[in-house]
């Protein structure tokens, strides 16, 4: 079981790369590994034995890219504010008192989808019975391709494989994570390139997707009644009414929609404002104008699932729209998102709009 407080491991260099050599990944910068981490504010530390890459700033944890077998996908977990506050739920990796224990596949920050050639990558977890596993896909970490650490940022480029139950590779994913910090705000930019390999790949409209974040209990909406949520496979999960002490989260979209009403609406961004103990915290997910399905629909639930899904249009529009996005064999698509984690103050619409304008102007 991976614990967020485990000590940072020693950087293990990619096989075949000598210390001081430069590593190049197409479309990513060239770096000199000899200077990586040396006297820099950001540090990136890979520990292959523990299946993790840790990102720190000024010696403090920011987040980790982890890929334990029991998760069925790599994720960023946990995520800390600049003051060390956790904005991600701990369960099931590192449970904390008072947390919900539903949806074991909701861990940290992730990227996957609920219907890829009929396979459910979103809901796969150790909770799925063995006899039902043939309906689920797994995303496997393959390699760390490039790392960068400077005073201003850290970058991590990785390759993952989206696999069928028999191990056949359906989709190749090249993902780049860019970590920055300014004042009390930290940010994670994700650039995800999906490539269909030997066969055409269909992303049938499905509500389970695409970039997801499971937030800490304090950032959930106060729960006034128990609820039941059913996934695309008809499997229902009970979400209980709980003690609301210290729970203060509320969604607000770029169109001014608030609370649970954000679900199944389109918006350029959604801002989750709340408090963790006495600290004001904002967590924002920003869509990019070049993404398929922009502006995205939001699969944002009051119980703590915060997700943007541009591919589930038929589900969110109640049948008025349909996308059923497809990639021909050999074709690729790129998705870009940015996540802001602000500590010490809740972000205003104007502040998030400024961040959106900067992000949307990026190539």
PDB file of C-alpha atoms in Angstrom, residues 237-351:
ATOM      1  CA  UNK A 237     -23.047   2.649  -5.610  1.00  0.00           C
ATOM      2  CA  UNK A 238     -24.693   4.002  -2.480  1.00  0.00           C
ATOM      3  CA  UNK A 239     -23.403   7.393  -1.310  1.00  0.00           C
ATOM      4  CA  UNK A 240     -24.526   7.935   2.246  1.00  0.00           C
ATOM      5  CA  UNK A 241     -25.606  11.107   3.995  1.00  0.00           C
ATOM      6  CA  UNK A 242     -22.786  12.091   6.323  1.00  0.00           C
ATOM      7  CA  UNK A 243     -21.852  14.498   9.095  1.00  0.00           C
ATOM      8  CA  UNK A 244     -21.331  17.870   7.428  1.00  0.00           C
ATOM      9  CA  UNK A 245     -19.076  19.424  10.056  1.00  0.00           C
ATOM     10  CA  UNK A 246     -16.251  21.211   8.238  1.00  0.00           C
ATOM     11  CA  UNK A 247     -17.681  20.447   4.777  1.00  0.00           C
ATOM     12  CA  UNK A 248     -18.003  23.603   2.688  1.00  0.00           C
ATOM     13  CA  UNK A 249     -17.348  22.950  -1.017  1.00  0.00           C
ATOM     14  CA  UNK A 250     -19.381  24.545  -3.802  1.00  0.00           C
ATOM     15  CA  UNK A 251     -18.876  24.358  -7.563  1.00  0.00           C
ATOM     16  CA  UNK A 252     -19.133  27.458  -9.742  1.00  0.00           C
ATOM     17  CA  UNK A 253     -18.781  27.363 -13.528  1.00  0.00           C
ATOM     18  CA  UNK A 254     -17.605  29.947 -16.037  1.00  0.00           C
ATOM     19  CA  UNK A 255     -21.293  30.473 -16.909  1.00  0.00           C
ATOM     20  CA  UNK A 256     -22.220  31.231 -13.300  1.00  0.00           C
ATOM     21  CA  UNK A 257     -23.914  27.879 -12.612  1.00  0.00           C
ATOM     22  CA  UNK A 258     -23.418  26.734  -9.012  1.00  0.00           C
ATOM     23  CA  UNK A 259     -23.583  23.634  -6.844  1.00  0.00           C
ATOM     24  CA  UNK A 260     -24.988  20.338  -8.078  1.00  0.00           C
ATOM     25  CA  UNK A 261     -26.543  22.191 -11.041  1.00  0.00           C
ATOM     26  CA  UNK A 262     -23.068  22.240 -12.651  1.00  0.00           C
ATOM     27  CA  UNK A 263     -23.456  18.541 -13.525  1.00  0.00           C
ATOM     28  CA  UNK A 264     -24.245  17.943 -17.226  1.00  0.00           C
ATOM     29  CA  UNK A 265     -23.682  21.587 -18.206  1.00  0.00           C
ATOM     30  CA  UNK A 266     -21.046  22.944 -20.558  1.00  0.00           C
ATOM     31  CA  UNK A 267     -18.454  25.455 -19.348  1.00  0.00           C
ATOM     32  CA  UNK A 268     -14.903  26.617 -20.028  1.00  0.00           C
ATOM     33  CA  UNK A 269     -13.920  26.013 -16.425  1.00  0.00           C
ATOM     34  CA  UNK A 270     -15.325  25.052 -13.044  1.00  0.00           C
ATOM     35  CA  UNK A 271     -14.045  26.398  -9.730  1.00  0.00           C
ATOM     36  CA  UNK A 272     -14.545  24.394  -6.525  1.00  0.00           C
ATOM     37  CA  UNK A 273     -14.351  26.786  -3.574  1.00  0.00           C
ATOM     38  CA  UNK A 274     -14.284  25.718   0.047  1.00  0.00           C
ATOM     39  CA  UNK A 275     -12.345  25.602   3.293  1.00  0.00           C
ATOM     40  CA  UNK A 276     -10.116  22.927   4.760  1.00  0.00           C
ATOM     41  CA  UNK A 277     -10.097  23.613   8.480  1.00  0.00           C
ATOM     42  CA  UNK A 278      -9.541  27.392   8.571  1.00  0.00           C
ATOM     43  CA  UNK A 279      -7.844  27.678   5.195  1.00  0.00           C
ATOM     44  CA  UNK A 280      -9.705  28.894   2.113  1.00  0.00           C
ATOM     45  CA  UNK A 281      -8.976  26.607  -0.852  1.00  0.00           C
ATOM     46  CA  UNK A 282      -9.942  26.716  -4.526  1.00  0.00           C
ATOM     47  CA  UNK A 283      -9.496  23.822  -6.958  1.00  0.00           C
ATOM     48  CA  UNK A 284     -10.129  24.691 -10.605  1.00  0.00           C
ATOM     49  CA  UNK A 285     -10.191  22.564 -13.767  1.00  0.00           C
ATOM     50  CA  UNK A 286      -9.773  24.541 -17.001  1.00  0.00           C
ATOM     51  CA  UNK A 287     -10.703  23.246 -20.460  1.00  0.00           C
ATOM     52  CA  UNK A 288      -8.703  24.199 -23.579  1.00  0.00           C
ATOM     53  CA  UNK A 289     -10.380  25.581 -26.726  1.00  0.00           C
ATOM     54  CA  UNK A 290      -8.523  23.091 -28.956  1.00  0.00           C
ATOM     55  CA  UNK A 291      -9.933  20.069 -27.108  1.00  0.00           C
ATOM     56  CA  UNK A 292     -12.517  17.861 -28.783  1.00  0.00           C
ATOM     57  CA  UNK A 293     -15.998  18.785 -27.532  1.00  0.00           C
ATOM     58  CA  UNK A 294     -15.030  22.222 -26.186  1.00  0.00           C
ATOM     59  CA  UNK A 295     -16.503  23.642 -24.041  1.00  0.00           C
ATOM     60  CA  UNK A 296     -16.627  20.421 -22.111  1.00  0.00           C
ATOM     61  CA  UNK A 297     -19.529  18.929 -20.214  1.00  0.00           C
ATOM     62  CA  UNK A 298     -18.938  18.563 -16.478  1.00  0.00           C
ATOM     63  CA  UNK A 299     -19.297  15.279 -14.616  1.00  0.00           C
ATOM     64  CA  UNK A 300     -19.032  17.049 -11.256  1.00  0.00           C
ATOM     65  CA  UNK A 301     -20.794  15.516  -8.260  1.00  0.00           C
ATOM     66  CA  UNK A 302     -21.321  16.994  -4.822  1.00  0.00           C
ATOM     67  CA  UNK A 303     -19.906  13.898  -3.103  1.00  0.00           C
ATOM     68  CA  UNK A 304     -16.413  14.772  -4.324  1.00  0.00           C
ATOM     69  CA  UNK A 305     -16.035  13.602  -7.929  1.00  0.00           C
ATOM     70  CA  UNK A 306     -14.796  16.577  -9.964  1.00  0.00           C
ATOM     71  CA  UNK A 307     -14.519  15.630 -13.638  1.00  0.00           C
ATOM     72  CA  UNK A 308     -14.631  17.168 -17.115  1.00  0.00           C
ATOM     73  CA  UNK A 309     -16.001  14.982 -19.906  1.00  0.00           C
ATOM     74  CA  UNK A 310     -16.266  16.300 -23.485  1.00  0.00           C
ATOM     75  CA  UNK A 311     -16.984  12.847 -24.944  1.00  0.00           C
ATOM     76  CA  UNK A 312     -20.236  11.954 -23.146  1.00  0.00           C
ATOM     77  CA  UNK A 313     -22.458  14.359 -25.038  1.00  0.00           C
ATOM     78  CA  UNK A 314     -25.431  12.019 -25.623  1.00  0.00           C
ATOM     79  CA  UNK A 315     -25.606  11.233 -21.893  1.00  0.00           C
ATOM     80  CA  UNK A 316     -25.330  14.818 -20.676  1.00  0.00           C
ATOM     81  CA  UNK A 317     -27.670  16.356 -23.272  1.00  0.00           C
ATOM     82  CA  UNK A 318     -30.398  13.768 -22.627  1.00  0.00           C
ATOM     83  CA  UNK A 319     -30.120  12.531 -26.186  1.00  0.00           C
ATOM     84  CA  UNK A 320     -30.127  15.905 -27.946  1.00  0.00           C
ATOM     85  CA  UNK A 321     -26.461  15.610 -29.003  1.00  0.00           C
ATOM     86  CA  UNK A 322     -24.198  12.732 -29.978  1.00  0.00           C
ATOM     87  CA  UNK A 323     -20.454  12.596 -30.549  1.00  0.00           C
ATOM     88  CA  UNK A 324     -19.268   8.938 -30.445  1.00  0.00           C
ATOM     89  CA  UNK A 325     -15.683  10.082 -31.010  1.00  0.00           C
ATOM     90  CA  UNK A 326     -13.483   7.717 -33.048  1.00  0.00           C
ATOM     91  CA  UNK A 327      -9.833   7.295 -33.962  1.00  0.00           C
ATOM     92  CA  UNK A 328      -8.780   5.339 -37.030  1.00  0.00           C
ATOM     93  CA  UNK A 329      -5.825   2.990 -36.589  1.00  0.00           C
ATOM     94  CA  UNK A 330      -2.711   5.149 -36.490  1.00  0.00           C
ATOM     95  CA  UNK A 331      -4.580   8.376 -35.733  1.00  0.00           C
ATOM     96  CA  UNK A 332      -3.976  10.521 -32.644  1.00  0.00           C
ATOM     97  CA  UNK A 333      -5.827  13.118 -30.592  1.00  0.00           C
ATOM     98  CA  UNK A 334      -4.473  15.548 -27.977  1.00  0.00           C
ATOM     99  CA  UNK A 335      -6.291  16.790 -24.869  1.00  0.00           C
ATOM    100  CA  UNK A 336      -5.043  19.649 -22.685  1.00  0.00           C
ATOM    101  CA  UNK A 337      -6.274  20.606 -19.217  1.00  0.00           C
ATOM    102  CA  UNK A 338      -5.002  22.763 -16.393  1.00  0.00           C
ATOM    103  CA  UNK A 339      -5.714  22.295 -12.695  1.00  0.00           C
ATOM    104  CA  UNK A 340      -5.211  25.169 -10.244  1.00  0.00           C
ATOM    105  CA  UNK A 341      -4.791  24.550  -6.508  1.00  0.00           C
ATOM    106  CA  UNK A 342      -5.029  27.842  -4.634  1.00  0.00           C
ATOM    107  CA  UNK A 343      -4.424  28.177  -0.887  1.00  0.00           C
ATOM    108  CA  UNK A 344      -5.241  31.066   1.434  1.00  0.00           C
ATOM    109  CA  UNK A 345      -8.086  32.570  -0.587  1.00  0.00           C
ATOM    110  CA  UNK A 346     -10.959  31.488  -2.811  1.00  0.00           C
ATOM    111  CA  UNK A 347     -10.443  32.505  -6.431  1.00  0.00           C
ATOM    112  CA  UNK A 348     -12.876  34.943  -8.030  1.00  0.00           C
ATOM    113  CA  UNK A 349     -14.422  34.577 -11.495  1.00  0.00           C
ATOM    114  CA  UNK A 350     -12.119  37.309 -12.760  1.00  0.00           C
ATOM    115  CA  UNK A 351      -9.018  35.523 -11.477  1.00  0.00           C
TER     116      UNK A 351
END
